[in-house]
Coordinates of C-alpha atoms in Angstrom, one line a residue:
X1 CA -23.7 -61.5 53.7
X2 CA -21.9 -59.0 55.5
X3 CA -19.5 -58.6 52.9
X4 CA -21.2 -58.4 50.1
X5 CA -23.0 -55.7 51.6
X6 CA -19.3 -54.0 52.2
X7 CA -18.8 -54.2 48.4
X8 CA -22.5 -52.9 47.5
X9 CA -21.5 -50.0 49.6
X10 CA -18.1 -49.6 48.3
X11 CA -19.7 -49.5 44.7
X12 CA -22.2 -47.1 45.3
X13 CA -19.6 -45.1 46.8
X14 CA -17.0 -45.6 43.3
X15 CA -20.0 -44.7 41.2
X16 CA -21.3 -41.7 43.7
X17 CA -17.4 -40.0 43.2
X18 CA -17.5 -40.5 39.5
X19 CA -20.9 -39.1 39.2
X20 CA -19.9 -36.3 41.6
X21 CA -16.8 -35.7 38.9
X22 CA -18.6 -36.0 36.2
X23 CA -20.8 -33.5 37.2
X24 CA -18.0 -31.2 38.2
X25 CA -16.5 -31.9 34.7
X26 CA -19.2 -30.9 33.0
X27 CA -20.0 -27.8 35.3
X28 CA -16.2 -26.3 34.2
X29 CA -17.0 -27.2 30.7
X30 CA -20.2 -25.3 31.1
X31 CA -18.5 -22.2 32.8
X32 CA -15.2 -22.4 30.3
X33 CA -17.7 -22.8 27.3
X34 CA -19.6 -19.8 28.9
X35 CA -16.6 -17.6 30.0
X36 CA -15.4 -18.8 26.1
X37 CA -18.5 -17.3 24.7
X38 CA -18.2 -13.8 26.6
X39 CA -14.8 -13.2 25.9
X40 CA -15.8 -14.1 21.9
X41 CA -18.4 -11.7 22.2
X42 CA -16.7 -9.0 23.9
X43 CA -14.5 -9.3 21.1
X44 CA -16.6 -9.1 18.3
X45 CA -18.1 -5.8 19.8
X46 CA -14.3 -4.5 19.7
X47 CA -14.1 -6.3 16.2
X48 CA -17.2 -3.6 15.2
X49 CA -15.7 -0.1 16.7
X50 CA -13.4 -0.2 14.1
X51 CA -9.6 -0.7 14.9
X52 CA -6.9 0.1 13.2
X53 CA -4.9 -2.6 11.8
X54 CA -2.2 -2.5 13.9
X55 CA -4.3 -2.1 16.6
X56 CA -2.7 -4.9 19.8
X57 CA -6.1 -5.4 20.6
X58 CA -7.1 -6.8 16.7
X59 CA -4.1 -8.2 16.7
X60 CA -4.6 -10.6 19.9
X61 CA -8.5 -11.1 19.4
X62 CA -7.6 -12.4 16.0
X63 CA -5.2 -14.8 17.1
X64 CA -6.8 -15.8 19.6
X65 CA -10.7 -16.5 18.4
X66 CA -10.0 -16.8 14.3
X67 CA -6.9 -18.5 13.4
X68 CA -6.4 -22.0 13.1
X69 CA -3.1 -24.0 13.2
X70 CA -2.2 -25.7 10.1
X71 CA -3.3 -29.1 10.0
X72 CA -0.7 -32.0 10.8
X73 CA -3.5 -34.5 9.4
X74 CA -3.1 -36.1 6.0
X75 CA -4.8 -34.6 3.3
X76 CA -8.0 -35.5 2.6
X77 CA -8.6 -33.8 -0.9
X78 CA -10.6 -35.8 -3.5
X79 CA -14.3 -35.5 -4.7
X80 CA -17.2 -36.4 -7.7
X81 CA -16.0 -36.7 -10.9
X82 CA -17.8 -33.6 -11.8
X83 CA -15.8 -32.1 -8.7
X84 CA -12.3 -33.2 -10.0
X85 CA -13.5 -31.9 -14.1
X86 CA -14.4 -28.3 -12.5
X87 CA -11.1 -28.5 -10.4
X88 CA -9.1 -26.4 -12.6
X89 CA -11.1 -24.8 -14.5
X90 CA -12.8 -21.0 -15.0
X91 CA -9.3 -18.9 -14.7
X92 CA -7.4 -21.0 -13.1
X93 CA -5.1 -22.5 -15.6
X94 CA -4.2 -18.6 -17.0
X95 CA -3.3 -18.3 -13.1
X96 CA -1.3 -21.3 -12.7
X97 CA 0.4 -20.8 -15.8
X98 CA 2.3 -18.4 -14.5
X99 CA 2.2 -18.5 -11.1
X100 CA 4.3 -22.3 -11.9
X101 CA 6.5 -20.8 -13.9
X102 CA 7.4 -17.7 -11.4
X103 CA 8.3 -20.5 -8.3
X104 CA 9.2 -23.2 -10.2
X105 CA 11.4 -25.4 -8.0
X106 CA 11.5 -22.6 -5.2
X107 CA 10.4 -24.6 -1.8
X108 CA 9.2 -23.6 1.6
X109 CA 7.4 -19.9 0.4
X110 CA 4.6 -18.4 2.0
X111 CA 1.2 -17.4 0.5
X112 CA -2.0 -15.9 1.6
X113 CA -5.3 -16.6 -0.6
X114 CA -8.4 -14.9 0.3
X115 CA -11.5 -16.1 -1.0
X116 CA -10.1 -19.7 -0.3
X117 CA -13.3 -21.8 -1.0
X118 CA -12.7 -25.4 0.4
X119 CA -9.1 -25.2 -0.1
X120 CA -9.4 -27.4 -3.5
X121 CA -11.4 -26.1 -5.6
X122 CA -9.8 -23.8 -8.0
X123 CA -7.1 -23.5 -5.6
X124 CA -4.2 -21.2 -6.4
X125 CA -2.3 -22.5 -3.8
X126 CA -2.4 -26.1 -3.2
X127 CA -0.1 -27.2 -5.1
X128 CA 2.5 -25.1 -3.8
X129 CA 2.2 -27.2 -0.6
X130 CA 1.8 -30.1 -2.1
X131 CA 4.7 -30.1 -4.4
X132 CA 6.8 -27.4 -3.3
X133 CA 6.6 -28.0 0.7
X134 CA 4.6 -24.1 1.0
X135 CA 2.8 -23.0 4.0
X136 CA 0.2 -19.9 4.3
X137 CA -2.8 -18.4 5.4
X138 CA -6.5 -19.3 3.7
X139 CA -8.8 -16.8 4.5
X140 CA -12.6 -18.1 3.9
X141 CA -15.5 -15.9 5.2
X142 CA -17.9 -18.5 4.1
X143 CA -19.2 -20.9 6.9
X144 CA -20.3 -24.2 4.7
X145 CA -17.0 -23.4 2.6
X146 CA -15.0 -22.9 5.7
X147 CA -16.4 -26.4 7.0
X148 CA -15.3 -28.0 4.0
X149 CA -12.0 -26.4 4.0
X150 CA -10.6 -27.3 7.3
X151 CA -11.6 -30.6 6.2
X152 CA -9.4 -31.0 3.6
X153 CA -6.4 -31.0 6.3
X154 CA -4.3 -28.3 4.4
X155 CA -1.0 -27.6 5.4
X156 CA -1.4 -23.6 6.0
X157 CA -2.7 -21.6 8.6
X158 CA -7.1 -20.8 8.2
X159 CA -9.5 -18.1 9.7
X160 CA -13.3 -18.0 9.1
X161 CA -13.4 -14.2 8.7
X162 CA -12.5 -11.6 5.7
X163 CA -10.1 -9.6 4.5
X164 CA -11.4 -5.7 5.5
X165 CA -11.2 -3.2 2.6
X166 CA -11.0 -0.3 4.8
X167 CA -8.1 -0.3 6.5
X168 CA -10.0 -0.9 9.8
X169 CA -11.6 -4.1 11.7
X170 CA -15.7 -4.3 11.2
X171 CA -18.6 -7.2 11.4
X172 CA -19.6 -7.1 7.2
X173 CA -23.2 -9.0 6.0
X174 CA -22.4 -12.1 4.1
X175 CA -24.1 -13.4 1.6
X176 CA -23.6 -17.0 0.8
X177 CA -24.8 -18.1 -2.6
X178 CA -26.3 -21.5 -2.8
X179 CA -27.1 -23.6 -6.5
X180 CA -30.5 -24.0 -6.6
X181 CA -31.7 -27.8 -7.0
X182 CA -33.6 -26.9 -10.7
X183 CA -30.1 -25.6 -12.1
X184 CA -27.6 -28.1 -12.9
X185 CA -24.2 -26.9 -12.7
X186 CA -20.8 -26.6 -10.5
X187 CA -22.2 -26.0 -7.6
X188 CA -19.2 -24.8 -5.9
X189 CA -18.8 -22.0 -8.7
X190 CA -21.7 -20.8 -7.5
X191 CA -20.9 -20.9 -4.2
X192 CA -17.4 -19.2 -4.8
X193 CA -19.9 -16.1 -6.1
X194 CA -20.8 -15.5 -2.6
X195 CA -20.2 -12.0 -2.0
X196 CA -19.8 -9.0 1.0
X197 CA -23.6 -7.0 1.2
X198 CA -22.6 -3.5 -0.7
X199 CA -19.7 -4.8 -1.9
X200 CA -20.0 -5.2 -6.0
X201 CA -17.8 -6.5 -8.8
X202 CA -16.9 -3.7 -11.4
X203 CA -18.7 -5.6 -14.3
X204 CA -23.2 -6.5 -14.9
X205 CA -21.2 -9.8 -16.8
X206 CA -22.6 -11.8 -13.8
X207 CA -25.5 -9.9 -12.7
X208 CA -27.9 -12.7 -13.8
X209 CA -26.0 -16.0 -12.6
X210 CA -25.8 -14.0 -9.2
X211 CA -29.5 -13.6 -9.1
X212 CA -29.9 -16.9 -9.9
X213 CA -28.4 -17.9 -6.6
X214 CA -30.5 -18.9 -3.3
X215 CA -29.4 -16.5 -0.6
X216 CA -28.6 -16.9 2.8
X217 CA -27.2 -13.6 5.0
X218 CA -24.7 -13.6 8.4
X219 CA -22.3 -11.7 9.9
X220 CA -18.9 -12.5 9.5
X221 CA -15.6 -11.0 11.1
X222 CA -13.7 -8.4 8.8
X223 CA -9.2 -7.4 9.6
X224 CA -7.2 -5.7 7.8
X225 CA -4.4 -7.6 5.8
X226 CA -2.6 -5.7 8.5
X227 CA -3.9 -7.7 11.5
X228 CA -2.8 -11.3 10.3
X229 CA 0.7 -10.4 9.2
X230 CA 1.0 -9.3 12.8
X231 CA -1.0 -12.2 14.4
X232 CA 1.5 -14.4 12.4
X233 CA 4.4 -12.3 12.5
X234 CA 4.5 -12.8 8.8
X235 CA 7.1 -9.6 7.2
X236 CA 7.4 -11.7 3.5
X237 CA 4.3 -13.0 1.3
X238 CA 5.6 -15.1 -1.5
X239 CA 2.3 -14.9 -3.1
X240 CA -0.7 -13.1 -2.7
X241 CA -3.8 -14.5 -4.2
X242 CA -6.6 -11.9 -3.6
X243 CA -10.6 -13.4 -5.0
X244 CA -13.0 -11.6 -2.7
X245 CA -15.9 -10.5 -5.6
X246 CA -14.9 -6.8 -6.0
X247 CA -13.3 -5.6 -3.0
X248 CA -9.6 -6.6 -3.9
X249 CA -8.1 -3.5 -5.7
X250 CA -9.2 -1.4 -2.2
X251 CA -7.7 -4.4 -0.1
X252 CA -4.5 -3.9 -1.6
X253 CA -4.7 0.0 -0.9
X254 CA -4.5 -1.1 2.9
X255 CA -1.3 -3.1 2.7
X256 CA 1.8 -1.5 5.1
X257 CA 4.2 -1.8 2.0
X258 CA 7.6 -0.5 4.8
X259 CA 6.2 -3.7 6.9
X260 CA 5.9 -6.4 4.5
X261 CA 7.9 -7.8 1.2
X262 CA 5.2 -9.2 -1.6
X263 CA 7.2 -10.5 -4.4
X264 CA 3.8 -11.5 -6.0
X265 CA 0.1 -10.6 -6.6
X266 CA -2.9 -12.8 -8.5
X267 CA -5.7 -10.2 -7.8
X268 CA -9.3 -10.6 -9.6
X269 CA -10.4 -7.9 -11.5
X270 CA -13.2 -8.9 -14.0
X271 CA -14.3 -5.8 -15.9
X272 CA -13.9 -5.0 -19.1
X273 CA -12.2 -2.3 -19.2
X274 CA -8.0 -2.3 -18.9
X275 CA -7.5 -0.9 -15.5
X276 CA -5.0 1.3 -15.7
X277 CA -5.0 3.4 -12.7
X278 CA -4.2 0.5 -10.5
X279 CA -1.7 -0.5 -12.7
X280 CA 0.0 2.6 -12.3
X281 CA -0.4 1.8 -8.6
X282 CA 1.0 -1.0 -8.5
X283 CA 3.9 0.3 -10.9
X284 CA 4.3 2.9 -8.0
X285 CA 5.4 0.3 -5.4
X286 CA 7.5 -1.6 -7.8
X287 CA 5.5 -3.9 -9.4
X288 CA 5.4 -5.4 -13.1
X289 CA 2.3 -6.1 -14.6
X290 CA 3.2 -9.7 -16.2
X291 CA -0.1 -10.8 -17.6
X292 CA -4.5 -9.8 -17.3
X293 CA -7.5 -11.7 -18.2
X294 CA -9.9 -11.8 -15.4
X295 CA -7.0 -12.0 -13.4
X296 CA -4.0 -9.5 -12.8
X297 CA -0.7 -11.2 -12.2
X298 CA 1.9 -8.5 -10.7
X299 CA 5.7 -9.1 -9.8
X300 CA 8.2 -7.4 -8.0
X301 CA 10.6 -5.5 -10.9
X302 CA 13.9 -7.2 -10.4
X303 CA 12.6 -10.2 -8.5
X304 CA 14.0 -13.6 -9.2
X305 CA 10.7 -15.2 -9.7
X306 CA 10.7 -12.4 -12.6
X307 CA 13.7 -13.2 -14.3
X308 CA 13.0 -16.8 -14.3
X309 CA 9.6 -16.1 -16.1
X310 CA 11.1 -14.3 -18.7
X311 CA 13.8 -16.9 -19.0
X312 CA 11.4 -19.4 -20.3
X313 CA 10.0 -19.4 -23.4
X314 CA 6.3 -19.6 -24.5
X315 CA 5.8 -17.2 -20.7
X316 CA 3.2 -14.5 -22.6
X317 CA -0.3 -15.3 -23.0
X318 CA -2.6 -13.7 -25.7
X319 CA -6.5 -13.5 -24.4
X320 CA -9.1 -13.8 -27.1
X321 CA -12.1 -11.7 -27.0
X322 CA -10.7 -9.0 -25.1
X323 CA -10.9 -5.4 -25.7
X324 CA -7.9 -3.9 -28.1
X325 CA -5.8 -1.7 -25.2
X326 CA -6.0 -5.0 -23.4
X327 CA -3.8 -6.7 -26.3
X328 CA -1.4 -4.3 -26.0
X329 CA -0.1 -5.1 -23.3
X330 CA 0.1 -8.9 -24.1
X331 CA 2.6 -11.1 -26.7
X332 CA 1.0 -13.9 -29.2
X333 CA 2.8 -17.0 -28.1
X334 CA 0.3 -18.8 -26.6
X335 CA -3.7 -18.6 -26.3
X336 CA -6.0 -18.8 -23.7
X337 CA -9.7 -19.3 -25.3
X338 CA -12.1 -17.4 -23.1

């Protein structure tokens, strides 16, 4: 009897410690998740004084709250077979035409795509991971698409903010565009619509489809291009891939050319109107304008990636339905049907 009152007690007192732990576990989870949150929004008050992009204390907050390591996961891509149809298509074969041809067989690059979506859809730069062995950044200011994204196990570095077009940090209004349930369409098209509040595409083409949209509104976290290549320590882009619904002409306007190399620029510019200013702009810091339709494709003058375009034949795209000073600057060899 005695004894198995010994082990009673010598239960009750296992069981006491481990409740005793567990209830100093959980009170350091409690204080770390707390001390966590503070630091988070200490930092997204700093986020919304407006630092430069260069600024150290940008630079760490953003590393330390809003990147996330690639993933060392398999990937876990796939989807509905109206998913897969609507994988490739809107611009992105007139991207990927030439994009291919401009890295074709060069491996290990580096690429940063803004208005990333779930890493799949219309993806400009999966399958340089996939088949070339690329890493990068995606940048996704989009919670639901963000979700979805880091899903997908992509091999490239991710942050749930966006890109700032002013040259400084700041907190913008998102607007995330949902397909409503009556409409019967890709539903991630829509969603890829989703735009910055007061920030507006240079064409009324979509004004309509946008309405159509159901709306919901947060605040997302807003660098300069600046701020990640410091966070990353990143001095050469391979490719830039810029989709962020009308703010990607002033986005380029921040980049520290004497701090970076880009050998290559996919930027979306749907107006329709040939925009030559920016062309000149980009001619200014050495860049070729290769190809337009709702996408500009720029390259380094002198690049390799350029000379191996030009080296193949059947490179130039004609796009129907545009306006005349857009031909000129394209050759009839092949056609894209808008």
């Amino acid at each position: 009897m005695l004894e198995v009152i010994r082990v009673n007690k010598n239960v009750f007192r296992i069981r006491s410690c481990f409740l005793i732990l567990s209830l100093t576990v959980c009170a350091l989870m409690v204080m770390m998740v707390t001390w966590i949150g503070e630091r988070q929004e200490e930092a997204q008050e700093l986020v919304e004084e407006g630092m430069p992009g260069d600024d150290p204390r940008a630079v760490s907050h953003l590393r330390q709250y809003w990147l996330q390591a690639p993933s060392t996961l398999p990937y876990n891509l796939g989807g509905s077979s109206l998913y897969v149809s609507s994988m490739r298509g809107d611009t992105w074969s007139f991207v990927h035409h030439y994009v291919s041809r401009l890295f074709a067989g060069e491996h290990d690059g580096f690429f940063i795509e803004a208005g990333a979506l779930d890493g799949q859809m219309l993806s400009n730069s999966l399958w340089l991971e996939q088949e070339l062995d690329w890493t990068g950044l995606l940048i996704e200011p989009d919670t639901s698409s963000y979700m979805a994204l880091i899903s997908k196990h992509r091999k490239a570095w991710t942050s749930n903010t966006c890109l700032s077009h002013t040259g400084l940090t700041k907190r913008s209004v998102h607007v995330s565009l949902t397909l409503p349930p009556a409409l019967r369409a890709q539903g991630w098209y829509m969603k890829g619509s989703s735009y910055q509040l007061g920030v507006t595409m240079k064409t009324h083409r979509y004004d309509s489809y946008l309405r159509s949209g159901e709306k919901s509104f947060y605040l997302v976290n807003c660098f300069p291009l600046h701020t990640y290549l410091r966070a990353l320590n990143i001095t050469r882009i391979d490719l830039l891939s810029l989709d962020t619904q009308g703010s990607e002409m002033d986005i380029i306007k921040t980049i520290p050319w004497a701090e970076v190399k880009v050998r290559v620029v996919v930027v979306e510019i749907v107006t329709s109107k040939f925009v030559s200013q920016f062309v000149e702009y980009m001619k200014h810091f050495g860049f070729v304008l290769v190809a337009h339709y709702n996408d500009y494709v720029f390259v380094q003058e002198g690049d390799a990636a350029l000379t191996r375009l030009r080296s193949q034949a059947g490179w130039q795209l004609v796009v129907v339905n545009q306006t005349e000073e857009e031909h000129t600057i394209t050759a009839k060899t092949e056609t894209v049907v808008r």
